[in-house]
Amino acid sequence: MKDCNCIFCKIANGEIPSTTLYEDEDFRVILDLGPATRGHALLLPKNHFANLFELDDETAQKAILVAKKMAGKMKDALGADGFNLVQNNGEAAGQTVHHYHVHVVPRKNGDDVTMTFGSFPKPSDEEMTAIKDKIKENM
């Protein structure tokens, strides 16, 4: 299933040229045109899934395995000290293209790239328990 209006479907299926690092029957990994770091890549499924919640389990499992393989190859080739795997779902989370994708971002010690957490106020123990209970009742 592909979406003929989706730019990532077109890239993943070779209709739009890209700098491809890896390709198999289900995925294409390309260099990001607006990279956060040298070697920043996007893992794109060839089938269209708007977000994580639309992925079938088999594709989800394979996506993390391909991301792991790419991170290892890129670590060796680029001398990365670490990696961020970033996957956004929905506009509120920063998703700008509504085709599931994973950012594979090589990192170097001391680079100037920031991914900030901890700006939200620390919840009380009671709030933590209420959040946990709310989530567990929906499982």
PDB file of C-alpha atoms in Angstrom:
ATOM      1  CA  MET A   1       0.000   0.000   0.000  1.00  0.00           C
ATOM      2  CA  LYS A   2       1.409   3.282  -1.124  1.00  0.00           C
ATOM      3  CA  ASP A   3       0.106   6.849  -1.063  1.00  0.00           C
ATOM      4  CA  CYS A   4       0.636   8.474  -4.468  1.00  0.00           C
ATOM      5  CA  ASN A   5       0.620  11.927  -2.814  1.00  0.00           C
ATOM      6  CA  CYS A   6       3.268  11.060  -0.201  1.00  0.00           C
ATOM      7  CA  ILE A   7       6.782  12.347  -0.894  1.00  0.00           C
ATOM      8  CA  PHE A   8       8.360   9.674   1.328  1.00  0.00           C
ATOM      9  CA  CYS A   9       6.499   6.922  -0.574  1.00  0.00           C
ATOM     10  CA  LYS A  10       7.937   8.352  -3.791  1.00  0.00           C
ATOM     11  CA  ILE A  11      11.466   8.523  -2.357  1.00  0.00           C
ATOM     12  CA  ALA A  12      11.269   5.072  -0.715  1.00  0.00           C
ATOM     13  CA  ASN A  13      10.123   3.504  -3.977  1.00  0.00           C
ATOM     14  CA  GLY A  14      12.731   5.211  -6.160  1.00  0.00           C
ATOM     15  CA  GLU A  15      10.416   7.651  -7.954  1.00  0.00           C
ATOM     16  CA  ILE A  16      12.385  10.613  -6.568  1.00  0.00           C
ATOM     17  CA  PRO A  17      16.189  10.405  -6.500  1.00  0.00           C
ATOM     18  CA  SER A  18      17.908  10.197  -3.131  1.00  0.00           C
ATOM     19  CA  THR A  19      21.280   9.365  -1.688  1.00  0.00           C
ATOM     20  CA  THR A  20      20.501   5.791  -0.701  1.00  0.00           C
ATOM     21  CA  LEU A  21      22.601   4.105   1.969  1.00  0.00           C
ATOM     22  CA  TYR A  22      20.635   0.845   2.156  1.00  0.00           C
ATOM     23  CA  GLU A  23      17.694  -0.776   0.429  1.00  0.00           C
ATOM     24  CA  ASP A  24      15.799  -4.042   0.731  1.00  0.00           C
ATOM     25  CA  GLU A  25      12.318  -5.175  -0.264  1.00  0.00           C
ATOM     26  CA  ASP A  26      10.683  -3.286   2.638  1.00  0.00           C
ATOM     27  CA  PHE A  27      12.876  -0.251   3.407  1.00  0.00           C
ATOM     28  CA  ARG A  28      15.124   2.411   1.948  1.00  0.00           C
ATOM     29  CA  VAL A  29      17.560   4.371   4.118  1.00  0.00           C
ATOM     30  CA  ILE A  30      18.601   7.742   2.723  1.00  0.00           C
ATOM     31  CA  LEU A  31      20.734  10.677   3.798  1.00  0.00           C
ATOM     32  CA  ASP A  32      18.561  13.481   5.188  1.00  0.00           C
ATOM     33  CA  LEU A  33      18.630  16.677   3.092  1.00  0.00           C
ATOM     34  CA  GLY A  34      18.348  18.779   6.272  1.00  0.00           C
ATOM     35  CA  PRO A  35      20.703  16.908   8.582  1.00  0.00           C
ATOM     36  CA  ALA A  36      21.207  17.495  12.294  1.00  0.00           C
ATOM     37  CA  THR A  37      24.696  15.951  11.992  1.00  0.00           C
ATOM     38  CA  ARG A  38      27.005  14.565   9.310  1.00  0.00           C
ATOM     39  CA  GLY A  39      25.487  11.261   8.176  1.00  0.00           C
ATOM     40  CA  HIS A  40      21.960  11.888   9.545  1.00  0.00           C
ATOM     41  CA  ALA A  41      19.768   9.375   7.723  1.00  0.00           C
ATOM     42  CA  LEU A  42      16.081   8.542   7.378  1.00  0.00           C
ATOM     43  CA  LEU A  43      14.766   4.986   7.447  1.00  0.00           C
ATOM     44  CA  LEU A  44      11.665   4.844   5.224  1.00  0.00           C
ATOM     45  CA  PRO A  45       9.330   1.879   4.772  1.00  0.00           C
ATOM     46  CA  LYS A  46       8.328   1.357   1.135  1.00  0.00           C
ATOM     47  CA  ASN A  47       4.704   0.889   2.179  1.00  0.00           C
ATOM     48  CA  HIS A  48       2.788   3.856   3.539  1.00  0.00           C
ATOM     49  CA  PHE A  49       2.079   4.047   7.246  1.00  0.00           C
ATOM     50  CA  ALA A  50       1.199   7.502   8.560  1.00  0.00           C
ATOM     51  CA  ASN A  51       2.726   6.822  11.977  1.00  0.00           C
ATOM     52  CA  LEU A  52       3.809   4.185  14.472  1.00  0.00           C
ATOM     53  CA  PHE A  53       0.221   3.229  15.292  1.00  0.00           C
ATOM     54  CA  GLU A  54      -0.470   2.162  11.702  1.00  0.00           C
ATOM     55  CA  LEU A  55       2.585  -0.120  11.482  1.00  0.00           C
ATOM     56  CA  ASP A  56       2.017  -3.844  11.613  1.00  0.00           C
ATOM     57  CA  ASP A  57       4.178  -5.691  14.147  1.00  0.00           C
ATOM     58  CA  GLU A  58       6.379  -7.333  11.522  1.00  0.00           C
ATOM     59  CA  THR A  59       7.287  -3.981   9.917  1.00  0.00           C
ATOM     60  CA  ALA A  60       7.873  -2.415  13.333  1.00  0.00           C
ATOM     61  CA  GLN A  61      10.248  -5.231  14.309  1.00  0.00           C
ATOM     62  CA  LYS A  62      12.130  -5.021  11.039  1.00  0.00           C
ATOM     63  CA  ALA A  63      12.417  -1.221  11.307  1.00  0.00           C
ATOM     64  CA  ILE A  64      14.341  -1.421  14.578  1.00  0.00           C
ATOM     65  CA  LEU A  65      16.590  -4.162  13.193  1.00  0.00           C
ATOM     66  CA  VAL A  66      17.405  -2.083  10.093  1.00  0.00           C
ATOM     67  CA  ALA A  67      18.021   0.982  12.296  1.00  0.00           C
ATOM     68  CA  LYS A  68      20.393  -1.073  14.472  1.00  0.00           C
ATOM     69  CA  LYS A  69      22.253  -2.372  11.415  1.00  0.00           C
ATOM     70  CA  MET A  70      22.573   1.138   9.945  1.00  0.00           C
ATOM     71  CA  ALA A  71      23.755   2.649  13.223  1.00  0.00           C
ATOM     72  CA  GLY A  72      26.497   0.018  13.491  1.00  0.00           C
ATOM     73  CA  LYS A  73      27.659   0.528   9.897  1.00  0.00           C
ATOM     74  CA  MET A  74      27.569   4.316  10.261  1.00  0.00           C
ATOM     75  CA  LYS A  75      29.398   4.182  13.617  1.00  0.00           C
ATOM     76  CA  ASP A  76      32.268   2.343  11.973  1.00  0.00           C
ATOM     77  CA  ALA A  77      32.306   4.426   8.778  1.00  0.00           C
ATOM     78  CA  LEU A  78      31.856   7.859  10.388  1.00  0.00           C
ATOM     79  CA  GLY A  79      33.543   7.286  13.735  1.00  0.00           C
ATOM     80  CA  ALA A  80      30.393   8.179  15.676  1.00  0.00           C
ATOM     81  CA  ASP A  81      30.590   8.042  19.463  1.00  0.00           C
ATOM     82  CA  GLY A  82      26.835   7.441  19.790  1.00  0.00           C
ATOM     83  CA  PHE A  83      23.465   7.648  18.042  1.00  0.00           C
ATOM     84  CA  ASN A  84      20.007   9.058  18.422  1.00  0.00           C
ATOM     85  CA  LEU A  85      17.134   7.099  16.955  1.00  0.00           C
ATOM     86  CA  VAL A  86      14.245   9.552  16.701  1.00  0.00           C
ATOM     87  CA  GLN A  87      10.706   8.723  15.650  1.00  0.00           C
ATOM     88  CA  ASN A  88       7.987  11.389  15.884  1.00  0.00           C
ATOM     89  CA  ASN A  89       4.238  10.694  15.801  1.00  0.00           C
ATOM     90  CA  GLY A  90       1.780  13.535  15.167  1.00  0.00           C
ATOM     91  CA  GLU A  91       2.303  17.238  14.675  1.00  0.00           C
ATOM     92  CA  ALA A  92       2.447  17.857  18.440  1.00  0.00           C
ATOM     93  CA  ALA A  93       5.523  15.590  18.534  1.00  0.00           C
ATOM     94  CA  GLY A  94       7.229  17.294  15.585  1.00  0.00           C
ATOM     95  CA  GLN A  95       6.134  14.972  12.762  1.00  0.00           C
ATOM     96  CA  THR A  96       6.123  17.037   9.568  1.00  0.00           C
ATOM     97  CA  VAL A  97       5.830  14.265   6.970  1.00  0.00           C
ATOM     98  CA  HIS A  98       3.031  11.844   7.764  1.00  0.00           C
ATOM     99  CA  HIS A  99       4.839   8.713   6.617  1.00  0.00           C
ATOM    100  CA  TYR A 100       6.410   6.643   9.400  1.00  0.00           C
ATOM    101  CA  HIS A 101      10.176   7.148   9.434  1.00  0.00           C
ATOM    102  CA  VAL A 102      13.090   6.871  11.824  1.00  0.00           C
ATOM    103  CA  HIS A 103      15.879   9.422  12.032  1.00  0.00           C
ATOM    104  CA  VAL A 104      19.265   7.744  12.536  1.00  0.00           C
ATOM    105  CA  VAL A 105      21.487  10.531  13.851  1.00  0.00           C
ATOM    106  CA  PRO A 106      25.206   9.858  14.387  1.00  0.00           C
ATOM    107  CA  ARG A 107      26.643  11.762  17.346  1.00  0.00           C
ATOM    108  CA  LYS A 108      30.152  12.808  18.359  1.00  0.00           C
ATOM    109  CA  ASN A 109      31.267  13.623  21.880  1.00  0.00           C
ATOM    110  CA  GLY A 110      31.097  17.393  22.286  1.00  0.00           C
ATOM    111  CA  ASP A 111      28.924  18.083  19.233  1.00  0.00           C
ATOM    112  CA  ASP A 112      26.562  21.052  19.462  1.00  0.00           C
ATOM    113  CA  VAL A 113      23.393  19.091  18.715  1.00  0.00           C
ATOM    114  CA  THR A 114      20.834  19.265  21.511  1.00  0.00           C
ATOM    115  CA  MET A 115      17.836  17.085  22.229  1.00  0.00           C
ATOM    116  CA  THR A 116      16.501  18.526  25.449  1.00  0.00           C
ATOM    117  CA  PHE A 117      14.423  16.707  28.013  1.00  0.00           C
ATOM    118  CA  GLY A 118      13.599  17.717  31.552  1.00  0.00           C
ATOM    119  CA  SER A 119      11.986  21.102  30.900  1.00  0.00           C
ATOM    120  CA  PHE A 120       8.582  19.811  32.059  1.00  0.00           C
ATOM    121  CA  PRO A 121       8.008  20.225  35.819  1.00  0.00           C
ATOM    122  CA  LYS A 122       8.842  17.137  37.857  1.00  0.00           C
ATOM    123  CA  PRO A 123       5.600  15.387  38.861  1.00  0.00           C
ATOM    124  CA  SER A 124       4.855  14.560  42.483  1.00  0.00           C
ATOM    125  CA  ASP A 125       4.733  10.943  43.642  1.00  0.00           C
ATOM    126  CA  GLU A 126       0.920  11.174  43.604  1.00  0.00           C
ATOM    127  CA  GLU A 127       0.941  12.440  40.003  1.00  0.00           C
ATOM    128  CA  MET A 128       3.327   9.646  38.969  1.00  0.00           C
ATOM    129  CA  THR A 129       0.977   7.065  40.516  1.00  0.00           C
ATOM    130  CA  ALA A 130      -2.092   8.638  38.851  1.00  0.00           C
ATOM    131  CA  ILE A 131      -0.365   8.613  35.444  1.00  0.00           C
ATOM    132  CA  LYS A 132       0.724   4.987  35.886  1.00  0.00           C
ATOM    133  CA  ASP A 133      -2.776   3.924  36.942  1.00  0.00           C
ATOM    134  CA  LYS A 134      -4.396   5.739  33.990  1.00  0.00           C
ATOM    135  CA  ILE A 135      -2.097   4.024  31.501  1.00  0.00           C
ATOM    136  CA  LYS A 136      -2.414   0.583  33.080  1.00  0.00           C
ATOM    137  CA  GLU A 137      -6.227   0.698  33.053  1.00  0.00           C
ATOM    138  CA  ASN A 138      -6.041   1.038  29.252  1.00  0.00           C
ATOM    139  CA  MET A 139      -3.754  -1.972  28.759  1.00  0.00           C
TER     140      MET A 139
END
